[in-house]
Coordinates of C-alpha atoms and ligand atoms in Angstrom, one line a residue:
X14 CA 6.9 8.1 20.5
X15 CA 4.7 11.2 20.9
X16 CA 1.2 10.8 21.7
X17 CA -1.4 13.5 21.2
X18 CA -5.4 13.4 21.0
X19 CA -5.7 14.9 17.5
X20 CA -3.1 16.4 14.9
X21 CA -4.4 19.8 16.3
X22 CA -3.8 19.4 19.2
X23 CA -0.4 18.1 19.0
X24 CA 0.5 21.5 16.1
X25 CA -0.8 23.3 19.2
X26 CA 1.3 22.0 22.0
X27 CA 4.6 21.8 20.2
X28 CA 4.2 24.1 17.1
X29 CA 6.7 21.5 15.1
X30 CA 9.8 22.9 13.6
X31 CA 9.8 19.7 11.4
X32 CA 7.2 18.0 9.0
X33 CA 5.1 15.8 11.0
X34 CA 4.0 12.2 10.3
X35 CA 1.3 11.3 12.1
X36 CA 0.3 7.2 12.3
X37 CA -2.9 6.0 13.4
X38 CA -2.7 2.5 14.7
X39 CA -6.1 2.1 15.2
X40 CA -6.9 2.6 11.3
X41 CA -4.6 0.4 10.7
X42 CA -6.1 -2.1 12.6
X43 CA -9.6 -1.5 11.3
X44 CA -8.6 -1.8 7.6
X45 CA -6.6 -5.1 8.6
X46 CA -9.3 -6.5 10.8
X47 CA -11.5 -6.0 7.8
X48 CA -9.4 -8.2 5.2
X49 CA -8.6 -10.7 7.6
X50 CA -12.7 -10.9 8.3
X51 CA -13.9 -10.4 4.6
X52 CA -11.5 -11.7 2.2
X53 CA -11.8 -15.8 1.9
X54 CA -8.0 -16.3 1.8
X55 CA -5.1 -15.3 3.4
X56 CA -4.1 -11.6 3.4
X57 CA 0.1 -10.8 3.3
X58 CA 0.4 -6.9 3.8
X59 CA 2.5 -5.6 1.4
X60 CA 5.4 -3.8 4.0
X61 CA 6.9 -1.0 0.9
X62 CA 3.4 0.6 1.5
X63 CA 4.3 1.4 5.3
X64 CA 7.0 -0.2 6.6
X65 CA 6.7 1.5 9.9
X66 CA 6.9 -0.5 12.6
X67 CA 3.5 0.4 14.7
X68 CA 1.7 0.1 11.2
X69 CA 3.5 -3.6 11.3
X70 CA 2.3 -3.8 14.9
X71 CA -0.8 -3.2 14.1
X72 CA -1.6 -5.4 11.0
X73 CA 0.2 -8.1 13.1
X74 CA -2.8 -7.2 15.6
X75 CA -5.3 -7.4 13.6
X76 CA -4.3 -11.0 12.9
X77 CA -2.3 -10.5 10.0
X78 CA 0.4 -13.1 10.0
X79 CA 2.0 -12.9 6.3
X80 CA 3.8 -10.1 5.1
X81 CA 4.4 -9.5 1.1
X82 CA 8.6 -7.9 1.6
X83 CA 10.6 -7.2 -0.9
X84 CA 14.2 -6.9 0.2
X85 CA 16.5 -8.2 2.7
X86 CA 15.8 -5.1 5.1
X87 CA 12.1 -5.3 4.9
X88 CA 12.5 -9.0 5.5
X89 CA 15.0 -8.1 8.5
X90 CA 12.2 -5.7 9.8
X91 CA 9.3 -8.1 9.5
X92 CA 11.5 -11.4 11.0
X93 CA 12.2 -9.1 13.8
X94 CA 9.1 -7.6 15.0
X95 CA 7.0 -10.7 14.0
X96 CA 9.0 -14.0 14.6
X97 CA 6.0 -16.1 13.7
X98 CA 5.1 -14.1 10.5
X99 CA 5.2 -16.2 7.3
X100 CA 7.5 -13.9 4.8
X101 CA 7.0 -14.1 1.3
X102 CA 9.8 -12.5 -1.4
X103 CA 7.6 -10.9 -3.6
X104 CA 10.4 -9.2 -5.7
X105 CA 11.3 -11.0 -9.4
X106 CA 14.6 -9.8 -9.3
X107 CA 16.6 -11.1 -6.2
X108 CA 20.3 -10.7 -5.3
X109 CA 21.8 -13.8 -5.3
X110 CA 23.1 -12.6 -1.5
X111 CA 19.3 -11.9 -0.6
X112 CA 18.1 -14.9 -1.9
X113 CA 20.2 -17.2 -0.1
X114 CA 20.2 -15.3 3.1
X115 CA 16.3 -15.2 3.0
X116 CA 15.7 -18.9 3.2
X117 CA 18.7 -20.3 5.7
X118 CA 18.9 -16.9 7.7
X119 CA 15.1 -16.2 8.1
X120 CA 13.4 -19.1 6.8
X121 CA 11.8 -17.5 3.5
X122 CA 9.9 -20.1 1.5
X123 CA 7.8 -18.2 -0.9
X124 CA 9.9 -17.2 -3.7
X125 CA 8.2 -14.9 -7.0
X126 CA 9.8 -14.9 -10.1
X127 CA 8.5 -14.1 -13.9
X128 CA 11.9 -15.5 -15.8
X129 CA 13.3 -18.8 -16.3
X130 CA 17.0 -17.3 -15.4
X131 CA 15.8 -15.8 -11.8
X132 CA 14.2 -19.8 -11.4
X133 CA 18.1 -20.5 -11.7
X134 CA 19.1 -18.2 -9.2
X135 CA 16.7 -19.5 -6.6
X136 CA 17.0 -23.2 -7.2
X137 CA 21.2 -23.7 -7.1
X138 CA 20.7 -20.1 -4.0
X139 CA 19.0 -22.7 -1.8
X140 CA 20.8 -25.4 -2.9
X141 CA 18.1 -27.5 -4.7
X142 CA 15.6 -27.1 -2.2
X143 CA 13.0 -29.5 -1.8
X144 CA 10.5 -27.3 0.1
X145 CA 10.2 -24.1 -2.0
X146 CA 6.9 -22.4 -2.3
X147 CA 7.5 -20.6 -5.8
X148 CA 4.8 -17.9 -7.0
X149 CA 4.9 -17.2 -10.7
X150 CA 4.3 -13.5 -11.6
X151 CA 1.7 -13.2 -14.5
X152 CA 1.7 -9.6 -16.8
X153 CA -1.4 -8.5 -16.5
X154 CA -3.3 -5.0 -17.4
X155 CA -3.2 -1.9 -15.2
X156 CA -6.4 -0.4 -17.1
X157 CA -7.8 0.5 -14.7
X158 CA -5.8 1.5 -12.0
X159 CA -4.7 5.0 -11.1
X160 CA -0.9 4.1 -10.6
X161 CA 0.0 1.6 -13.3
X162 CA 2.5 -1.4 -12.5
X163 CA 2.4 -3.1 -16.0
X164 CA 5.4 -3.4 -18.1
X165 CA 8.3 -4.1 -15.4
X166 CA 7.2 -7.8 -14.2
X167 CA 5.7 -10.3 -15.4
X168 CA 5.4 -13.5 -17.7
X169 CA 3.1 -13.5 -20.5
X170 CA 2.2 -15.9 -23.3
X171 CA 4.5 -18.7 -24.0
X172 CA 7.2 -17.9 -21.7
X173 CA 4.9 -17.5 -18.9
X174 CA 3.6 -21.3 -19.9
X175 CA 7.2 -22.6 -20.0
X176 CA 7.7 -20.8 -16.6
X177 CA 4.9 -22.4 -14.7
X178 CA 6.2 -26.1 -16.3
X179 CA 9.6 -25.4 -15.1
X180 CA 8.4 -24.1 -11.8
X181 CA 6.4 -27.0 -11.1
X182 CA 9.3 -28.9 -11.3
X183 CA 11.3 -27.3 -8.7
X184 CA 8.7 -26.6 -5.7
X185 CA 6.7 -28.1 -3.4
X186 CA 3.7 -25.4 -4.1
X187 CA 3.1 -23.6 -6.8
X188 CA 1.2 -20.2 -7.4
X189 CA 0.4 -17.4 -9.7
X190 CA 0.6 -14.0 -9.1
X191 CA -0.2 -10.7 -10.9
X192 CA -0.5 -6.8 -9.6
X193 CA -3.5 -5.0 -11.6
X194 CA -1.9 -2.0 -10.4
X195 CA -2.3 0.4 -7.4
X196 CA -5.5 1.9 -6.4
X197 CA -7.4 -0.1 -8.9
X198 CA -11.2 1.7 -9.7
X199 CA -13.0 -1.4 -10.9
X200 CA -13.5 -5.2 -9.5
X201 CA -13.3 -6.6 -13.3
X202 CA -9.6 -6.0 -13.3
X203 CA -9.5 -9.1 -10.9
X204 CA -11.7 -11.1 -12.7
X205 CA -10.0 -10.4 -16.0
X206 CA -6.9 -11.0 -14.7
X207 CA -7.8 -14.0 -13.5
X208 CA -8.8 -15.1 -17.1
X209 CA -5.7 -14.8 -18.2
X210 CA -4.1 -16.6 -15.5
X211 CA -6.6 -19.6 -15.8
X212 CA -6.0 -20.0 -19.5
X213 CA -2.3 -20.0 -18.8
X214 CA -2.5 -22.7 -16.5
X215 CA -4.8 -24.4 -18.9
X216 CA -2.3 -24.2 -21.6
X217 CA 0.9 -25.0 -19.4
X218 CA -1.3 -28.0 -17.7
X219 CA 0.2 -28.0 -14.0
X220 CA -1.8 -28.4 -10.7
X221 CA -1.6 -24.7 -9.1
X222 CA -1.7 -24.8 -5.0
X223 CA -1.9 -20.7 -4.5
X224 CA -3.4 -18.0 -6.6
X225 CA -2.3 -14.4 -5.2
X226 CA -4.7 -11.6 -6.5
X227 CA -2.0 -9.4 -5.3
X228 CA -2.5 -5.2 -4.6
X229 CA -4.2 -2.4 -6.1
X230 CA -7.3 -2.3 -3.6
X231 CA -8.4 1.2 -3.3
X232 CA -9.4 3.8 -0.8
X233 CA -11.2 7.3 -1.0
X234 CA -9.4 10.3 -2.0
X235 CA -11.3 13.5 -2.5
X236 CA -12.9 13.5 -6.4
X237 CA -12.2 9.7 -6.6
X238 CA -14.9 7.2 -5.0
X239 CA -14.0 3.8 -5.3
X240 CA -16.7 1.3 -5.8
X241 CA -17.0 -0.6 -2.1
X242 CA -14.3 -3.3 -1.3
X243 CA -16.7 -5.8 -0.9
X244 CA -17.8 -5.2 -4.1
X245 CA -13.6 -6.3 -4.8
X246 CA -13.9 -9.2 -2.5
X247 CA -17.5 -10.3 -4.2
X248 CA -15.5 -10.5 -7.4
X249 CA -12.2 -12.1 -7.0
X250 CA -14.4 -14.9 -4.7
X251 CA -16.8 -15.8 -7.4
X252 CA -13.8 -15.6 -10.4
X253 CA -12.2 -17.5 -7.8
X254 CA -14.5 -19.8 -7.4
X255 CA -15.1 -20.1 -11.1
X256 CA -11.5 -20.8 -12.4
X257 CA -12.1 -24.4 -14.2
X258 CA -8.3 -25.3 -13.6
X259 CA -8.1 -25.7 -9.7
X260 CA -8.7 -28.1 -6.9
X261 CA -7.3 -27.1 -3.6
X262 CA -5.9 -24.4 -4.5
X263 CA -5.2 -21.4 -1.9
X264 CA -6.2 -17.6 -2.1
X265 CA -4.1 -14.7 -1.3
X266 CA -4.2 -10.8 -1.6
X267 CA -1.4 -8.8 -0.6
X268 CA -2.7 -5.0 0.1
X269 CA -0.9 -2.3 0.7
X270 CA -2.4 1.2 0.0
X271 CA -6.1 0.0 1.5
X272 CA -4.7 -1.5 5.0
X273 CA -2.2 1.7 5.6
X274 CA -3.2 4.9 3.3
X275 CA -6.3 5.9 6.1
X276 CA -3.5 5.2 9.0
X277 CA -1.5 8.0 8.0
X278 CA -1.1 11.8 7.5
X279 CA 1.3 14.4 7.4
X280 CA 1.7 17.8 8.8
X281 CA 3.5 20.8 7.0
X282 CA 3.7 24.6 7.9
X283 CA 3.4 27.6 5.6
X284 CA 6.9 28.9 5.4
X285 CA 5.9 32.0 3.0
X286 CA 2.4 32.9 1.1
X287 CA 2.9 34.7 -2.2
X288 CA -0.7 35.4 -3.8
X289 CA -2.7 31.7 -4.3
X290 CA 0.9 29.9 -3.6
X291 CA 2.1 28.3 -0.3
X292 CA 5.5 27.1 0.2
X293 CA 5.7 24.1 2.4
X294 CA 8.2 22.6 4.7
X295 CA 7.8 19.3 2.6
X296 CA 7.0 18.6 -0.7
X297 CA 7.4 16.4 -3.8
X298 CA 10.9 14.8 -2.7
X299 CA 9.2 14.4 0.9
X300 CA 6.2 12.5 2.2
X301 CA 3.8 14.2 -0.7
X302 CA 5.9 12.6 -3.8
X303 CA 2.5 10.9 -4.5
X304 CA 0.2 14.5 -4.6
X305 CA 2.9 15.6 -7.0
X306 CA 3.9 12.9 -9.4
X307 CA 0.7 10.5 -9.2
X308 CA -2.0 12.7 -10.0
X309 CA -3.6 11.5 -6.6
X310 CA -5.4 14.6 -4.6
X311 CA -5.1 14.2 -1.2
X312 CA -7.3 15.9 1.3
X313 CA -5.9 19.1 3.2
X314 CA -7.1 21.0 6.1
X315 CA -5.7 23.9 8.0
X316 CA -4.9 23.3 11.9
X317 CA -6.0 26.6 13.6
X318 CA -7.1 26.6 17.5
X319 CA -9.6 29.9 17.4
X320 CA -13.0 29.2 16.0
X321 CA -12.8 32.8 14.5
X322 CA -15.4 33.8 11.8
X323 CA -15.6 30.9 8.9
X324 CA -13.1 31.7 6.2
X325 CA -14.0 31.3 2.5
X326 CA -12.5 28.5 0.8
X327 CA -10.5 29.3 -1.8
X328 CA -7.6 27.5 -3.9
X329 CA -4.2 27.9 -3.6
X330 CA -0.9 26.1 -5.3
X331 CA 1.9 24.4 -3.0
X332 CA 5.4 24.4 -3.7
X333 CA 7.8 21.8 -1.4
X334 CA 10.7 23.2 0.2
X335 CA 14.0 22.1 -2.3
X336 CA 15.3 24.3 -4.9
X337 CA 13.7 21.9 -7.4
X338 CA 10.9 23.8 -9.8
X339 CA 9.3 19.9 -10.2
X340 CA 8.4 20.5 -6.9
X341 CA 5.7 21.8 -6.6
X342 CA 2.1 20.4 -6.1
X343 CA -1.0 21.2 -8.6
X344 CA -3.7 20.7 -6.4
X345 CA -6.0 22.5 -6.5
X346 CA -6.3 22.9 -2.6
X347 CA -8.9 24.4 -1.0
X348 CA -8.2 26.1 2.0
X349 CA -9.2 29.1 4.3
X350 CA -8.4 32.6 1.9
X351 CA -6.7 33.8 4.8
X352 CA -4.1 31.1 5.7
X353 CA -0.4 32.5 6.6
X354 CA 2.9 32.0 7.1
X355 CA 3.0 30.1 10.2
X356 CA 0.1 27.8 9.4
X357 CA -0.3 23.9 9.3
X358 CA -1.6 21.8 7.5
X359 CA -2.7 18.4 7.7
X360 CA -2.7 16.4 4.7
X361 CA -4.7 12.9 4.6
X362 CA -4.5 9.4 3.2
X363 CA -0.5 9.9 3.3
X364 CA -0.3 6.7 5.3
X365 CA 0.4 4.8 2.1
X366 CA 3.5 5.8 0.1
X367 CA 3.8 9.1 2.0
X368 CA 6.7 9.0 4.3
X369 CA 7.9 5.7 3.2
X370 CA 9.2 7.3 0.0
X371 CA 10.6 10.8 1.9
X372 CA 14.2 11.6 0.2
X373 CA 16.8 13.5 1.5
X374 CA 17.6 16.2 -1.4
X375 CA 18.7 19.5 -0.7
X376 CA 18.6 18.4 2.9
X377 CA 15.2 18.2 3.6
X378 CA 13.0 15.2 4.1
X379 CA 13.4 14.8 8.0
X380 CA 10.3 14.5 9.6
X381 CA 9.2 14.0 13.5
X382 CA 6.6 10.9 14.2
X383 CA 3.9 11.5 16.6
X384 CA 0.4 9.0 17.2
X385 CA -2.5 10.9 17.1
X386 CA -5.9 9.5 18.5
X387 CA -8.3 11.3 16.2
X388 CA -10.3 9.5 13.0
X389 CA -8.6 9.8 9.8
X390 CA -10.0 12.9 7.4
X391 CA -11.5 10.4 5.0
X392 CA -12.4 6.5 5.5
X393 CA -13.7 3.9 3.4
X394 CA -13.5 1.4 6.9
X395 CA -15.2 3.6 9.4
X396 CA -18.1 3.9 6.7
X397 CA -18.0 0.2 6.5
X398 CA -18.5 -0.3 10.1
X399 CA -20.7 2.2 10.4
X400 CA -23.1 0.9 7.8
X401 CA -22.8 -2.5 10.0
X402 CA -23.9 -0.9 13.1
X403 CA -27.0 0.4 11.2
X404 CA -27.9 -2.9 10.3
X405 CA -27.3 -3.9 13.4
X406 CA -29.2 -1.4 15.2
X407 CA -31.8 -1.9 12.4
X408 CA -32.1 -5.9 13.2
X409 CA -32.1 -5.1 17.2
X410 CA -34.8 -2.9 16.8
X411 CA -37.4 -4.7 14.6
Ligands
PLP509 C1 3.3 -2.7 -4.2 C2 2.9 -4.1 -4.3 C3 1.7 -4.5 -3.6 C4 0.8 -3.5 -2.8 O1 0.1 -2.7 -3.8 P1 -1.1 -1.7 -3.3 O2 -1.6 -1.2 -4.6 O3 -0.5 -0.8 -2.4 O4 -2.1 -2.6 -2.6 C5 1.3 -5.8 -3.6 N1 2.1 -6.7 -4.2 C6 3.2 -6.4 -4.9 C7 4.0 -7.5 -5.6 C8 3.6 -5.1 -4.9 O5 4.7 -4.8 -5.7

């Protein structure tokens, strides 16, 4: 794959034909290498985020050794690339196929499920196995996340109690899971969550071996500051620490958005200005389905080489390239008043659910791949470390 110093400098050596999807391995890395040395459990990176395989690499790096897939080609991806990786099947609703071809073919253990009929499927799919690792999936709220997951999976109430009974049964280990939904503003979402998974393992009285806090940590976008992820880790460790119904039991996150949104970006050129709207070469079928349809604002910067004299800002709208009036993306973006057809521009934080859900309508949605070497546009890590080397220089000094 291409290698270039900066997205710049890469618009400038090859002016791309093609929307551009840059990865950063090395923010990868940093965001991984912080989970792994901050959270006090195990961290599984959750592969539909960024299935790309030097964002795999570079988790795997990091020291990341379980990986939250959800289908037989993500598990395919991860077995291959990582043949000591511990795969967990995150997905309540399995193929029979998948099921059985993820524990004899590639040695899957860790099974989710939130109904009593897909417990069926996995017990006679692996033939009564003795040795299952089975992780029930707890509704919970998505209050206050910015992309809710509530309503599709998820056990509640009685059912949920029977579930965890039956579970017991039929495993070796069992957990809980939930999902408080993705890029989750406030640490209390854990903790509540966690209530309601204690008082469902109180009610259902079974010994739990794993509890999974799942996604939904957060990173920076412009006009939305999360609170600091330690102040995430601080809270799911002391609720953690505080749920009356566990021994020995394990803890596990499974991130996706925080370890991969800084490692990506995307590059599009100005095809035609009319007025304050630009249309793109990719849009809200391509790598920016998020900017349009999540409500998420993603920060945007035009690549130009001369240093001419400083442009006012001003905001303009962006329409993708299909044939599609939905596609189209509010914005508002602020960029120089004079940008043109011809321009790029380099949109940030698309590492996460960017290119990973590019489609193919009208006959767009192919993209080039390129690693750049500059820092991401916006970083909750690099402040982090930052902040540590302060300290550090602070301590060194006195
Ligand atoms: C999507 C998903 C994740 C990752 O969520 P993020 O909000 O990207 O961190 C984790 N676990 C499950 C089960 C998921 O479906």
């Amino acid at each position: 794959m291409d290698r270039h110093q900066s997205a710049l400098a890469l618009v400038l050596a090859d002016q791309p034909e093609l929307p551009v999807h840059c990865l950063r391995p090395e923010a990868a890395k940093k965001a991984a290498d912080f989970f792994v040395r901050r959270f006090p459990g195990d961290v599984l990176y959750a592969v539909k985020a960024n299935p790309h395989p030097v964002i795999i690499d570079a988790v795997y790096a990091a020291g990341v050794r379980s990986f939250d897939v959800a289908s037989l080609p993500e598990i395919e991806l991860v077995a291959g690339r990582c043949p000591d990786a511990r795969l967990a099947f995150m997905h309540p609703v399995k193929s029979r196929h998948a099921i059985r071809k993820a524990y004899f073919d590639y040695g899957v253990r860790v099974f989710v499920l939130d109904s009593l009929d897909e417990l069926d499927k996995i017990i006679k799919e692996t033939n009564g196995a003795k040795d299952l690792h089975l992780i029930v999936r707890i509704a919970v709220s998505s209050d206050y996340a910015q992309h809710k997951l509530n309503g599709k999976f998820g056990a509640a109430g009685h059912e949920a109690v029977l579930l965890l009974r039956q579970a017991r049964s039929a495993c070796e280990e069992l957990g809980v899971s939930f999902h408080v939904g993705s890029q989750c503003m406030r640490p209390e979402a854990y903790r509540a969550a966690m209530e309601i998974v204690s008082d469902l393992i109180r009610q259902a009285q079974v010994t739990v071996d794993i509890v999974d806090v799942g996604g939904g940590f957060p990173v920076a976008y412009p006009q939305l500051t999360p609170p600091p992820l330690t102040s995430f880790i601080d809270e799911i460790a002391a609720a953690f620490e505080s749920m009356p119904v566990l021994e020995n039991a394990d803890l596990w996150c499974e991130p996706g958005r925080a370890l991969c949104a800084e490692a990506g970006s995307h590059v599009v050129r100005v095809e035609l200005r009319k007025g304050d709207a630009l249309y793109l070469n990719d849009g809200a079928y391509g790598a920016l389905f998020d900017a349009a349809h999540d409500g998420l604002i993603y920060p945007a910067r035009l690549l130009r080489a001369k240093k001419g004299p400083r442009r006012q800002l001003k905001p303009f709208r962006l329409y993708g390239p299909t044939c599609d009036s939905i596609d189209s993306i509010n914005g508002p973006f602020m960029l120089p008043s004079d940008v043109h057809e011809g321009d790029y521009i380099e949109f940030g934080q698309t590492g996460a659910y960017g290119a990973a859900l590019a489609t193919r309508f009208n006959g767009f949605g192919d993209y080039i791949e390129a690693i750049v070497d500059d820092a991401p546009m916006m970083s909750v890590f690099g402040e982090t470390v930052e902040a540590e080397n302060v300290v550090a220089l602070r301590a060194a000094k006195a």
